Amino acid sequence: MFYFSINAGSMISTFIAPIFRSMSCMGQDSCYPLAFGIPAVLMIVATCLFMAASFWYKKKPPSENVFGVIFGLIFGAIGNKFRASEKKSHWLDHYMTTHDCTRDKRCQEMKLEKGKDYCHKGQYVDDVKQLFRVLIMFLPVPIFWSLYDQQGSIWLIQGTQMDCRLWGNVLFMPDQVQVLNAVLILVFIPIFQIIIYPIAEKFVTLTYLRKMVCGGLLAAAAFGVAGLVQTEVNNSLPLLPKSGQAYVIIYALDYKYGGDELDNLVFCRGDTKPTECNPRKPSDFYYWEQKYNKDDSDLDAYDFYDIGNEKKSDKKYVLYSFKPVKPGKWWIFLLHGRPRSAGSTTPKTVDVTDLDVSIELRRQGGVYLYALINDPTADNYTSGGAGLKVYKNQDGAPIHFQAVPDNSVNILWQVPQIVVITAGEILFSITGYEFAYSQCAPSMKAVVQAAWLFTTAIGDTIIVLITLWSPFDNMATMFFAYAGVMAVVIVLFAFMSHFYYDYKSYVASGDDSQNEALIDDEDDWGKMNAGYQADHGQPRKTSNLEEYLDEDDLKF
């Protein structure tokens, strides 16, 4: 239910945020303030509701600093080990060499409850031993997160290289594709619990680690599928020149040109007619300025603004930040007076002449090359990549030269890899939560949950370092490399599960008040591992909440 809830919220936000982003606001075609602002407000509201309901919460103050106690125990055991002459079965057992129950307040309190032979610190040492066994099993987990979290980065970049059009003018943008993950999580959770797991249990004993191994293999398979898709995408993309090289296209045209280049053309997006472009609203217009330096040159899109001085020669323009060119019909105007940076003076109007020429972009992104020759007609030009449009003298019919092909691989080809990675998430992530919670003593549950979340941070750090290193020039190669690394790591994880880890079961009678609220949880977690119960029956009640049932250990 916990994982279902967080993914329900993720589904809503992933679907709505791109819609808010695509809206126009504050003179921009995009509205990131709205896309980030509304979730921020909702987060504040949720926090207020959480605090308002605190009256009904069962609050128990922490009895001790768990991290402090654990580190104190570790350093104490290490110190005693170097000074000790006898060997112990486990290096943490050396901590008990200098421990005296008569001087430990907690030990004295627990002896009154559980008998004079009970040592609270000795039980705590056993709990830390099991904590280390669980943490060692966490070592391969960051690799899974390093792959999984790339859905919002590398997979998003892959989506920008694909055709986002479903049909007509219906677009499925790359950042909207990610909503499928959250939707599939909500669909897969009941399917796995009600159908897949019961069927699988008829053939094999399901354990936490076996599920996680299957989930890791699915994650590797998902990146293998992504690599295949990227291979096809690469075949549809133009060859990019390497460093020190140039990409030259030569068109043979039977045309004599004489005149000056029109470097003061501006563009305005309008649905049906150029009158929708209001010169009194400068934010409607785009000016393209070519910037050169010693290394490279590129075309950057800017808003331009006219200060509106009376003398034409004194007019100044303000260049604002880059804005994306979005699909739709664009009208071309001739700008009187070239824009130049002049501070942040408020503009009033724009001095332009309508050329009665329009172009229509059906896809977002790409590089567009246009040449207006003679008296252009009002025919529209459509391209999703890059092209050159030239009008012939005889009949005015346009000739189209394609420089960069349109994105041809449909973005729906990302769906299979999302389905596979989501199934892997069900098996790996949800089961990982169960494993972390059930395989440690109640006194260590907060620590092991924090360690599980910390593996996500480590995985993201790994990707940051790899990105800075940038060892891959080909995204398809990168996907296959990630798939291979994940496969190798998960095989090692399977060996660790079989040869190293022994399952532990914690059951309760409710004697320890510190863990009273965990009693029901312990029974629930025991019931969730159907494979364990199939071989060993229901968990037994004992007088000690933290007792290990070593005779009931279950191997991978």
Coordinates of C-alpha atoms in Angstrom, one line a residue:
M1 CA 0.0 0.0 0.0
F2 CA 2.9 2.4 0.8
Y3 CA 4.5 1.8 -2.6
F4 CA 1.1 2.0 -4.3
S5 CA 0.4 5.4 -2.7
I6 CA 3.7 7.1 -3.6
N7 CA 3.4 5.9 -7.2
A8 CA -0.2 7.1 -7.4
G9 CA 1.1 10.6 -6.6
S10 CA 4.0 10.1 -9.0
M11 CA 1.5 9.3 -11.8
I12 CA -0.5 12.4 -11.2
S13 CA 2.5 14.7 -11.1
T14 CA 4.3 13.1 -14.1
F15 CA 1.1 13.6 -16.2
I16 CA 0.2 17.1 -15.1
A17 CA 3.6 18.7 -14.8
P18 CA 4.4 18.6 -18.6
I19 CA 1.0 20.1 -19.3
F20 CA 1.7 23.0 -16.9
R21 CA 5.2 23.4 -18.5
S22 CA 3.8 23.6 -22.0
M23 CA 1.5 26.5 -21.1
S24 CA 2.4 30.1 -21.9
C25 CA 3.0 32.5 -19.0
M26 CA 5.0 35.6 -18.2
G27 CA 5.7 36.3 -21.8
Q28 CA 7.2 32.8 -22.3
D29 CA 6.0 29.8 -24.4
S30 CA 6.8 27.6 -21.4
C31 CA 5.7 28.0 -17.9
Y32 CA 8.2 26.4 -15.5
P33 CA 7.0 28.6 -12.6
L34 CA 3.6 26.9 -12.9
A35 CA 5.1 23.4 -13.3
F36 CA 7.2 23.7 -10.2
G37 CA 5.0 26.2 -8.3
I38 CA 1.8 24.1 -8.1
P39 CA 3.6 21.0 -6.7
A40 CA 5.4 23.2 -4.2
V41 CA 2.1 24.6 -3.0
L42 CA 0.5 21.1 -2.8
M43 CA 3.5 19.9 -0.8
I44 CA 3.0 22.7 1.7
V45 CA -0.7 21.8 1.9
A46 CA 0.2 18.1 2.5
T47 CA 2.6 19.0 5.2
C48 CA 0.0 21.2 6.9
L49 CA -2.5 18.3 6.7
F50 CA 0.1 15.9 8.1
M51 CA 0.8 18.2 11.0
A52 CA -2.9 18.9 11.6
A53 CA -3.6 15.2 12.0
S54 CA -0.8 14.7 14.5
F55 CA -3.4 14.6 17.3
W56 CA -4.4 11.1 16.3
Y57 CA -0.9 9.8 15.9
K58 CA 0.6 7.4 18.5
K59 CA 3.8 9.1 19.3
K60 CA 6.7 7.4 21.0
P61 CA 9.8 9.4 21.8
P62 CA 13.1 7.7 20.8
S63 CA 14.7 5.9 23.7
E64 CA 18.3 6.4 22.5
N65 CA 20.5 7.5 19.6
V66 CA 20.7 4.3 17.6
F67 CA 23.5 5.5 15.3
G68 CA 25.5 6.6 18.3
V69 CA 25.0 3.3 20.1
I70 CA 25.9 1.3 17.0
F71 CA 29.1 3.2 16.3
G72 CA 30.1 3.0 20.0
L73 CA 29.6 -0.7 19.9
I74 CA 31.7 -1.0 16.7
F75 CA 34.6 1.1 18.0
G76 CA 34.5 -0.7 21.3
A77 CA 34.6 -4.1 19.7
I78 CA 37.5 -3.0 17.4
G79 CA 39.5 -1.7 20.4
N80 CA 38.9 -4.9 22.5
K81 CA 39.8 -7.1 19.5
F82 CA 43.3 -5.6 19.2
R83 CA 43.9 -6.0 22.9
A84 CA 42.4 -9.4 23.2
S85 CA 44.4 -12.6 23.3
E86 CA 41.5 -15.1 22.7
K87 CA 39.6 -15.4 19.4
K88 CA 35.8 -14.9 19.1
S89 CA 33.5 -16.4 16.5
H90 CA 32.6 -12.8 15.4
W91 CA 34.7 -9.7 15.9
L92 CA 31.7 -7.8 17.3
D93 CA 31.6 -10.3 20.2
H94 CA 34.8 -8.7 21.5
Y95 CA 32.6 -5.8 22.7
M96 CA 31.2 -8.0 25.5
T97 CA 34.8 -8.5 26.9
T98 CA 34.6 -5.2 28.8
H99 CA 30.8 -5.0 29.2
D100 CA 29.4 -5.1 32.7
C101 CA 25.7 -5.5 33.1
T102 CA 25.7 -4.2 36.6
R103 CA 26.9 -0.8 35.3
D104 CA 24.5 -0.6 32.4
K105 CA 21.2 1.0 33.3
R106 CA 19.4 -0.5 30.3
C107 CA 20.6 -4.0 31.1
Q108 CA 19.3 -3.6 34.7
E109 CA 15.9 -2.5 33.5
M110 CA 15.6 -5.4 31.0
K111 CA 16.8 -8.0 33.6
L112 CA 13.8 -7.0 35.8
E113 CA 11.5 -7.7 32.9
K114 CA 13.1 -10.8 31.3
G115 CA 15.1 -12.5 34.0
K116 CA 18.5 -12.2 35.6
D117 CA 20.2 -14.1 32.8
Y118 CA 19.1 -11.7 30.1
C119 CA 21.7 -9.2 28.8
H120 CA 20.3 -6.4 26.7
K121 CA 23.7 -5.4 25.3
G122 CA 24.5 -8.9 24.3
Q123 CA 21.2 -9.0 22.4
Y124 CA 22.1 -5.7 20.8
V125 CA 25.4 -7.1 19.6
D126 CA 23.5 -9.9 17.9
D127 CA 21.2 -7.3 16.3
V128 CA 24.2 -5.4 14.9
K129 CA 25.6 -8.6 13.5
Q130 CA 22.5 -9.2 11.6
L131 CA 22.4 -5.6 10.5
F132 CA 25.9 -6.0 8.9
R133 CA 24.7 -9.2 7.1
V134 CA 21.8 -7.2 5.6
L135 CA 24.0 -4.2 4.7
I136 CA 26.5 -6.5 2.9
M137 CA 23.5 -7.7 0.7
F138 CA 22.9 -4.0 -0.1
L139 CA 26.3 -3.6 -1.8
P140 CA 25.0 -4.4 -5.3
V141 CA 21.8 -2.4 -4.9
P142 CA 23.2 1.0 -6.0
I143 CA 23.8 -0.4 -9.5
F144 CA 20.1 -1.1 -9.9
W145 CA 19.3 2.5 -8.9
S146 CA 21.9 3.9 -11.2
L147 CA 20.1 2.3 -14.1
Y148 CA 16.5 2.8 -12.9
D149 CA 16.9 6.6 -12.3
Q150 CA 18.1 7.1 -15.9
Q151 CA 14.5 6.9 -17.0
G152 CA 14.3 10.7 -16.3
S153 CA 17.6 11.5 -17.9
I154 CA 19.1 9.3 -20.7
W155 CA 15.8 7.8 -21.6
L156 CA 14.3 11.3 -21.8
I157 CA 17.2 12.3 -24.2
Q158 CA 16.4 9.2 -26.2
G159 CA 12.8 10.3 -26.5
T160 CA 13.8 13.7 -27.8
Q161 CA 15.4 11.9 -30.8
M162 CA 12.2 10.1 -31.6
D163 CA 8.9 11.1 -33.4
C164 CA 6.6 12.3 -30.7
R165 CA 3.5 12.4 -32.9
L166 CA 0.9 9.8 -32.2
W167 CA -1.7 10.8 -34.8
G168 CA -2.7 14.2 -36.3
N169 CA -1.7 16.9 -33.9
V170 CA -1.7 14.6 -30.8
L171 CA 1.8 14.6 -29.4
F172 CA 3.2 12.3 -26.7
M173 CA 6.2 14.3 -25.4
P174 CA 9.3 12.6 -23.9
D175 CA 8.7 13.8 -20.4
Q176 CA 5.0 12.6 -20.6
V177 CA 6.1 9.1 -21.5
Q178 CA 7.4 8.7 -18.0
V179 CA 3.9 8.6 -16.6
L180 CA 3.7 5.0 -18.0
N181 CA 6.0 3.9 -15.2
A182 CA 3.8 5.1 -12.5
V183 CA 0.6 3.8 -14.2
L184 CA 2.2 0.4 -14.7
I185 CA 3.3 0.3 -11.1
L186 CA -0.3 0.7 -10.0
V187 CA -1.4 -2.0 -12.5
F188 CA 1.4 -4.5 -11.8
I189 CA 1.3 -4.5 -8.0
P190 CA -2.1 -6.4 -7.8
I191 CA -1.2 -8.5 -10.9
F192 CA 2.0 -9.7 -9.2
Q193 CA 0.4 -10.2 -5.8
I194 CA -2.7 -12.0 -7.0
I195 CA -1.6 -13.8 -10.2
I196 CA 2.1 -14.0 -10.8
Y197 CA 3.4 -14.8 -7.4
P198 CA 0.8 -17.6 -6.6
I199 CA 1.5 -19.2 -10.0
A200 CA 5.3 -19.0 -9.5
E201 CA 5.1 -20.5 -6.0
K202 CA 3.7 -23.7 -7.5
F203 CA 7.0 -24.3 -9.2
V204 CA 9.6 -22.6 -7.0
T205 CA 9.9 -21.3 -3.5
L206 CA 9.8 -17.5 -3.7
T207 CA 12.1 -15.7 -1.3
Y208 CA 13.0 -12.0 -1.1
L209 CA 16.4 -12.4 -2.7
R210 CA 15.2 -14.6 -5.5
K211 CA 12.6 -11.9 -6.4
M212 CA 15.3 -9.3 -6.3
V213 CA 17.6 -11.3 -8.6
C214 CA 14.8 -11.6 -11.1
G215 CA 14.1 -7.9 -10.8
G216 CA 17.8 -7.1 -11.4
L217 CA 17.9 -9.3 -14.5
L218 CA 14.8 -7.5 -15.8
A219 CA 16.5 -4.1 -15.3
A220 CA 19.4 -5.4 -17.4
A221 CA 17.0 -6.6 -20.0
A222 CA 15.3 -3.2 -20.1
F223 CA 18.5 -1.5 -21.0
G224 CA 19.2 -4.1 -23.6
V225 CA 15.9 -3.3 -25.2
A226 CA 16.7 0.4 -24.9
G227 CA 20.0 -0.3 -26.7
L228 CA 18.2 -2.0 -29.5
V229 CA 15.8 1.0 -29.8
Q230 CA 18.6 3.5 -29.7
T231 CA 20.4 1.5 -32.5
E232 CA 17.4 2.1 -34.7
V233 CA 17.2 5.7 -33.6
N234 CA 20.9 6.2 -34.5
N235 CA 20.2 4.9 -38.0
S236 CA 17.6 7.6 -38.5
L237 CA 19.7 10.5 -37.2
P238 CA 22.2 12.5 -39.4
L239 CA 25.9 11.8 -39.1
L240 CA 27.4 14.4 -36.9
P241 CA 30.9 15.7 -37.7
K242 CA 33.6 14.9 -35.2
S243 CA 35.9 17.5 -33.7
G244 CA 37.9 19.3 -36.3
Q245 CA 35.5 18.2 -39.1
A246 CA 32.7 20.0 -40.9
Y247 CA 29.5 18.8 -42.5
V248 CA 29.0 20.2 -46.0
I249 CA 25.9 19.8 -48.2
I250 CA 26.0 21.0 -51.8
Y251 CA 22.8 21.7 -53.7
A252 CA 22.9 22.2 -57.5
L253 CA 20.6 25.1 -58.3
D254 CA 20.0 26.7 -61.7
Y255 CA 19.6 30.2 -60.3
K256 CA 21.4 33.5 -60.4
Y257 CA 21.3 35.5 -57.2
G258 CA 22.1 39.1 -56.8
G259 CA 21.2 41.2 -53.7
D260 CA 21.7 41.4 -50.0
E261 CA 20.9 38.8 -47.4
L262 CA 17.8 39.5 -45.3
D263 CA 19.4 39.2 -41.8
N264 CA 16.6 41.1 -40.2
L265 CA 13.8 38.5 -40.5
V266 CA 11.7 37.8 -37.5
F267 CA 9.2 35.1 -36.7
C268 CA 5.9 35.0 -35.0
R269 CA 3.7 32.0 -34.2
G270 CA 0.0 32.3 -35.2
D271 CA -2.7 29.8 -35.8
T272 CA -4.4 31.1 -38.9
K273 CA -3.2 34.5 -40.1
P274 CA -0.4 37.0 -39.5
T275 CA -2.8 39.6 -37.9
E276 CA -2.6 37.5 -34.8
C277 CA 1.0 38.7 -34.4
N278 CA 0.6 42.1 -32.7
P279 CA 3.5 44.5 -33.2
R280 CA 2.3 46.1 -29.9
K281 CA 3.1 42.8 -28.2
P282 CA 6.9 42.3 -28.8
S283 CA 6.9 39.1 -26.8
D284 CA 5.1 37.4 -29.8
F285 CA 8.2 37.8 -32.0
Y286 CA 11.5 35.9 -32.3
Y287 CA 14.7 37.3 -33.7
W288 CA 17.5 35.0 -34.8
E289 CA 21.0 36.3 -34.1
Q290 CA 24.1 34.6 -35.3
K291 CA 26.9 34.5 -32.7
Y292 CA 30.5 33.7 -33.7
N293 CA 33.5 32.9 -31.7
K294 CA 36.8 31.3 -32.4
D295 CA 35.5 27.8 -31.6
D296 CA 32.1 27.5 -33.1
S297 CA 29.0 29.3 -34.3
D298 CA 25.4 28.6 -33.8
L299 CA 22.0 30.3 -34.1
D300 CA 20.3 31.2 -30.9
A301 CA 16.7 32.2 -30.6
Y302 CA 15.9 35.4 -28.6
D303 CA 12.8 37.5 -27.9
F304 CA 13.4 41.0 -29.2
Y305 CA 11.9 44.2 -27.9
D306 CA 11.6 47.7 -29.4
I307 CA 11.9 50.5 -26.9
G308 CA 9.8 52.7 -29.3
N309 CA 11.8 55.9 -29.6
E310 CA 10.6 58.5 -32.1
K311 CA 13.7 58.4 -34.3
K312 CA 14.1 55.2 -36.2
S313 CA 17.9 55.4 -36.1
D314 CA 17.9 55.6 -32.3
K315 CA 15.7 52.5 -31.8
K316 CA 17.2 49.9 -29.5
Y317 CA 16.2 46.4 -28.8
V318 CA 16.6 44.1 -25.8
L319 CA 17.6 40.5 -26.3
Y320 CA 16.2 38.1 -23.7
S321 CA 16.9 34.5 -22.9
F322 CA 16.5 31.5 -25.3
K323 CA 13.0 30.2 -25.9
P324 CA 12.2 26.9 -27.6
V325 CA 10.6 26.9 -31.1
K326 CA 7.4 24.9 -30.8
P327 CA 5.2 23.3 -33.4
G328 CA 2.6 25.4 -35.1
K329 CA 2.3 28.0 -37.9
W330 CA 4.9 30.7 -38.0
W331 CA 4.7 33.9 -40.0
I332 CA 7.7 35.8 -41.3
F333 CA 8.1 39.5 -40.9
L334 CA 10.8 42.0 -42.0
L335 CA 12.2 43.9 -39.1
H336 CA 13.2 47.6 -39.5
G337 CA 16.2 48.1 -37.4
R338 CA 18.4 45.3 -36.2
P339 CA 18.1 44.2 -32.5
R340 CA 20.9 44.8 -30.2
S341 CA 21.3 44.6 -26.4
A342 CA 20.2 47.7 -24.6
G343 CA 19.5 46.7 -21.0
S344 CA 16.1 45.8 -19.7
T345 CA 14.0 48.8 -20.8
T346 CA 10.3 48.1 -21.1
P347 CA 9.3 47.8 -24.8
K348 CA 6.2 49.3 -26.4
T349 CA 6.0 48.2 -30.0
V350 CA 7.8 46.5 -32.9
D351 CA 8.4 48.1 -36.3
V352 CA 7.8 45.2 -38.8
T353 CA 6.4 44.5 -42.2
D354 CA 4.3 41.5 -43.0
L355 CA 5.9 39.4 -45.8
D356 CA 2.8 37.2 -46.1
V357 CA 4.9 34.1 -45.8
S358 CA 4.2 31.3 -43.4
I359 CA 5.8 28.0 -42.4
E360 CA 4.4 25.2 -40.4
L361 CA 6.3 23.1 -38.0
R362 CA 4.6 19.9 -37.0
R363 CA 7.3 18.6 -34.7
Q364 CA 9.3 20.3 -32.0
G365 CA 13.1 20.6 -32.3
G366 CA 15.3 20.3 -35.4
V367 CA 17.3 22.7 -37.5
Y368 CA 15.5 24.6 -40.2
L369 CA 17.0 26.3 -43.2
Y370 CA 15.0 28.7 -45.4
A371 CA 15.8 30.8 -48.4
L372 CA 13.2 33.3 -49.8
I373 CA 13.9 33.9 -53.5
N374 CA 11.8 36.2 -55.8
D375 CA 8.2 36.8 -54.6
P376 CA 7.4 33.8 -52.4
T377 CA 3.8 32.5 -52.4
A378 CA 1.8 31.6 -49.4
D379 CA 2.4 27.9 -49.7
N380 CA 3.3 26.2 -46.4
Y381 CA 6.3 24.2 -45.8
T382 CA 6.3 21.3 -43.4
S383 CA 9.3 19.5 -41.9
G384 CA 10.3 17.9 -38.7
G385 CA 14.0 18.0 -39.3
A386 CA 15.9 20.4 -41.4
G387 CA 15.4 21.6 -45.0
L388 CA 15.9 24.3 -47.6
K389 CA 13.0 25.8 -49.5
V390 CA 13.7 27.7 -52.7
Y391 CA 11.1 29.2 -55.0
K392 CA 11.6 28.8 -58.8
N393 CA 11.3 31.7 -61.1
Q394 CA 9.0 30.0 -63.7
D395 CA 5.9 29.0 -61.7
G396 CA 6.7 29.8 -58.1
A397 CA 6.6 26.2 -57.1
P398 CA 8.8 25.4 -54.1
I399 CA 11.7 22.9 -54.3
H400 CA 12.5 21.2 -51.0
F401 CA 16.0 20.0 -50.2
Q402 CA 16.2 17.9 -47.1
A403 CA 19.3 18.5 -45.1
V404 CA 18.5 16.7 -41.8
P405 CA 15.9 13.9 -41.9
D406 CA 12.8 14.0 -39.7
N407 CA 12.7 11.9 -36.5
S408 CA 11.2 8.7 -37.9
V409 CA 11.3 6.2 -34.9
N410 CA 8.0 6.6 -33.0
I411 CA 8.3 7.3 -29.3
L412 CA 5.9 4.4 -28.6
W413 CA 8.9 2.1 -29.1
Q414 CA 10.0 3.2 -25.6
V415 CA 7.0 1.5 -24.1
P416 CA 8.6 -2.1 -24.1
Q417 CA 11.6 -1.0 -22.1
I418 CA 9.4 0.9 -19.7
V419 CA 7.2 -2.2 -19.2
V420 CA 10.3 -4.3 -18.5
I421 CA 12.0 -1.8 -16.1
T422 CA 8.7 -1.4 -14.2
A423 CA 8.4 -5.2 -13.7
G424 CA 11.9 -5.2 -12.5
E425 CA 11.1 -2.4 -10.1
I426 CA 8.2 -4.4 -8.7
L427 CA 10.5 -7.4 -8.1
F428 CA 13.5 -5.5 -6.9
S429 CA 12.4 -2.3 -5.2
I430 CA 9.2 -3.4 -3.4
T431 CA 10.8 -6.7 -2.4
G432 CA 13.9 -4.8 -1.3
Y433 CA 11.8 -2.8 1.1
E434 CA 10.3 -6.0 2.5
F435 CA 13.7 -7.6 2.8
A436 CA 15.2 -4.6 4.6
Y437 CA 12.3 -4.4 7.0
S438 CA 11.9 -8.1 7.8
Q439 CA 15.5 -9.2 8.0
C440 CA 16.7 -7.0 10.8
A441 CA 15.8 -6.7 14.5
P442 CA 13.1 -4.2 15.5
S443 CA 15.8 -2.0 17.1
M444 CA 17.5 -1.7 13.8
K445 CA 14.6 -1.1 11.4
A446 CA 15.1 2.7 11.2
V447 CA 18.8 2.1 10.4
V448 CA 18.3 -0.5 7.7
Q449 CA 15.6 1.6 6.1
A450 CA 17.9 4.6 6.0
A451 CA 20.6 2.4 4.5
W452 CA 18.2 1.2 1.8
L453 CA 17.4 4.8 0.8
F454 CA 21.1 5.6 0.9
T455 CA 21.7 3.1 -1.8
T456 CA 19.6 5.3 -4.2
A457 CA 21.9 8.2 -3.5
I458 CA 25.0 6.1 -4.2
G459 CA 23.5 4.9 -7.4
D460 CA 22.8 8.5 -8.6
T461 CA 26.3 9.5 -7.6
I462 CA 27.7 6.7 -9.8
I463 CA 25.8 8.0 -12.8
V464 CA 27.0 11.5 -12.2
L465 CA 30.6 10.3 -12.1
I466 CA 30.1 8.3 -15.3
T467 CA 28.5 11.3 -17.0
L468 CA 31.4 13.5 -16.0
W469 CA 33.8 10.9 -17.3
S470 CA 31.8 10.5 -20.5
P471 CA 33.3 7.3 -21.8
F472 CA 30.6 6.6 -24.5
D473 CA 30.1 8.4 -27.8
N474 CA 27.2 6.2 -28.8
M475 CA 24.1 6.0 -26.6
A476 CA 23.3 2.5 -27.9
T477 CA 26.7 1.3 -26.7
M478 CA 26.2 3.0 -23.4
F479 CA 22.8 1.2 -22.9
F480 CA 24.4 -2.2 -23.8
A481 CA 27.3 -1.5 -21.4
Y482 CA 24.9 -0.7 -18.5
A483 CA 22.9 -3.8 -19.3
G484 CA 26.1 -5.9 -19.1
V485 CA 27.2 -4.4 -15.9
M486 CA 23.8 -4.9 -14.3
A487 CA 23.8 -8.6 -15.4
V488 CA 27.3 -9.2 -13.9
V489 CA 26.4 -7.5 -10.7
I490 CA 23.1 -9.4 -10.3
V491 CA 24.9 -12.7 -10.9
L492 CA 27.3 -11.8 -8.0
F493 CA 24.2 -10.9 -6.0
A494 CA 22.7 -14.3 -6.6
F495 CA 26.0 -16.0 -5.5
M496 CA 26.0 -13.9 -2.3
S497 CA 22.3 -14.8 -1.7
H498 CA 23.1 -18.5 -2.0
F499 CA 26.4 -18.9 -0.3
Y500 CA 26.4 -16.0 2.2
Y501 CA 23.0 -15.0 3.5
D502 CA 20.8 -16.9 5.9
Y503 CA 17.2 -15.7 6.5
K504 CA 16.2 -14.7 10.0
S505 CA 12.8 -14.5 11.4
Y506 CA 11.8 -12.2 14.3
V507 CA 8.6 -13.0 16.2
A508 CA 7.1 -11.2 19.2
S509 CA 5.1 -11.7 22.4
G510 CA 4.9 -8.0 23.1
D511 CA 6.9 -8.0 26.3
D512 CA 9.3 -5.2 25.2
S513 CA 7.4 -1.9 25.3
Q514 CA 9.8 -0.3 23.0
N515 CA 8.7 -2.6 20.2
E516 CA 5.0 -3.0 21.2
A517 CA 3.9 -1.2 18.0
L518 CA 5.9 -3.6 15.9
I519 CA 4.3 -6.8 17.0
D520 CA 1.6 -6.9 14.4
D521 CA 4.0 -5.8 11.7
E522 CA 6.3 -8.8 12.5
D523 CA 3.5 -11.3 11.9
D524 CA 2.5 -9.4 8.7
W525 CA 6.0 -9.5 7.3
G526 CA 6.3 -13.2 8.1
K527 CA 3.1 -13.9 6.2
M528 CA 4.2 -11.9 3.2
N529 CA 7.0 -14.4 2.4
A530 CA 4.8 -17.2 1.1
G531 CA 7.8 -19.3 0.2
Y532 CA 9.1 -19.2 3.7
Q533 CA 5.8 -20.3 5.2
A534 CA 5.5 -23.1 2.6
D535 CA 8.6 -24.7 3.9
H536 CA 8.5 -23.7 7.6
G537 CA 5.0 -22.9 8.7
Q538 CA 3.7 -19.9 10.6
P539 CA 6.1 -17.9 12.8
R540 CA 6.2 -19.1 16.4
K541 CA 5.6 -16.9 19.4
T542 CA 8.5 -16.7 21.9
S543 CA 9.1 -14.7 25.0
N544 CA 11.8 -12.6 23.3
L545 CA 10.9 -10.3 20.5
E546 CA 14.4 -10.3 19.1
E547 CA 15.2 -14.0 19.2
Y548 CA 16.7 -15.6 16.1
L549 CA 15.2 -18.8 14.9
D550 CA 18.4 -20.2 13.5
E551 CA 16.9 -23.6 13.1
D552 CA 14.4 -22.1 10.7
D553 CA 17.0 -20.4 8.5
L554 CA 16.2 -20.4 4.8
K555 CA 18.8 -20.3 2.1
F556 CA 18.5 -18.5 -1.2

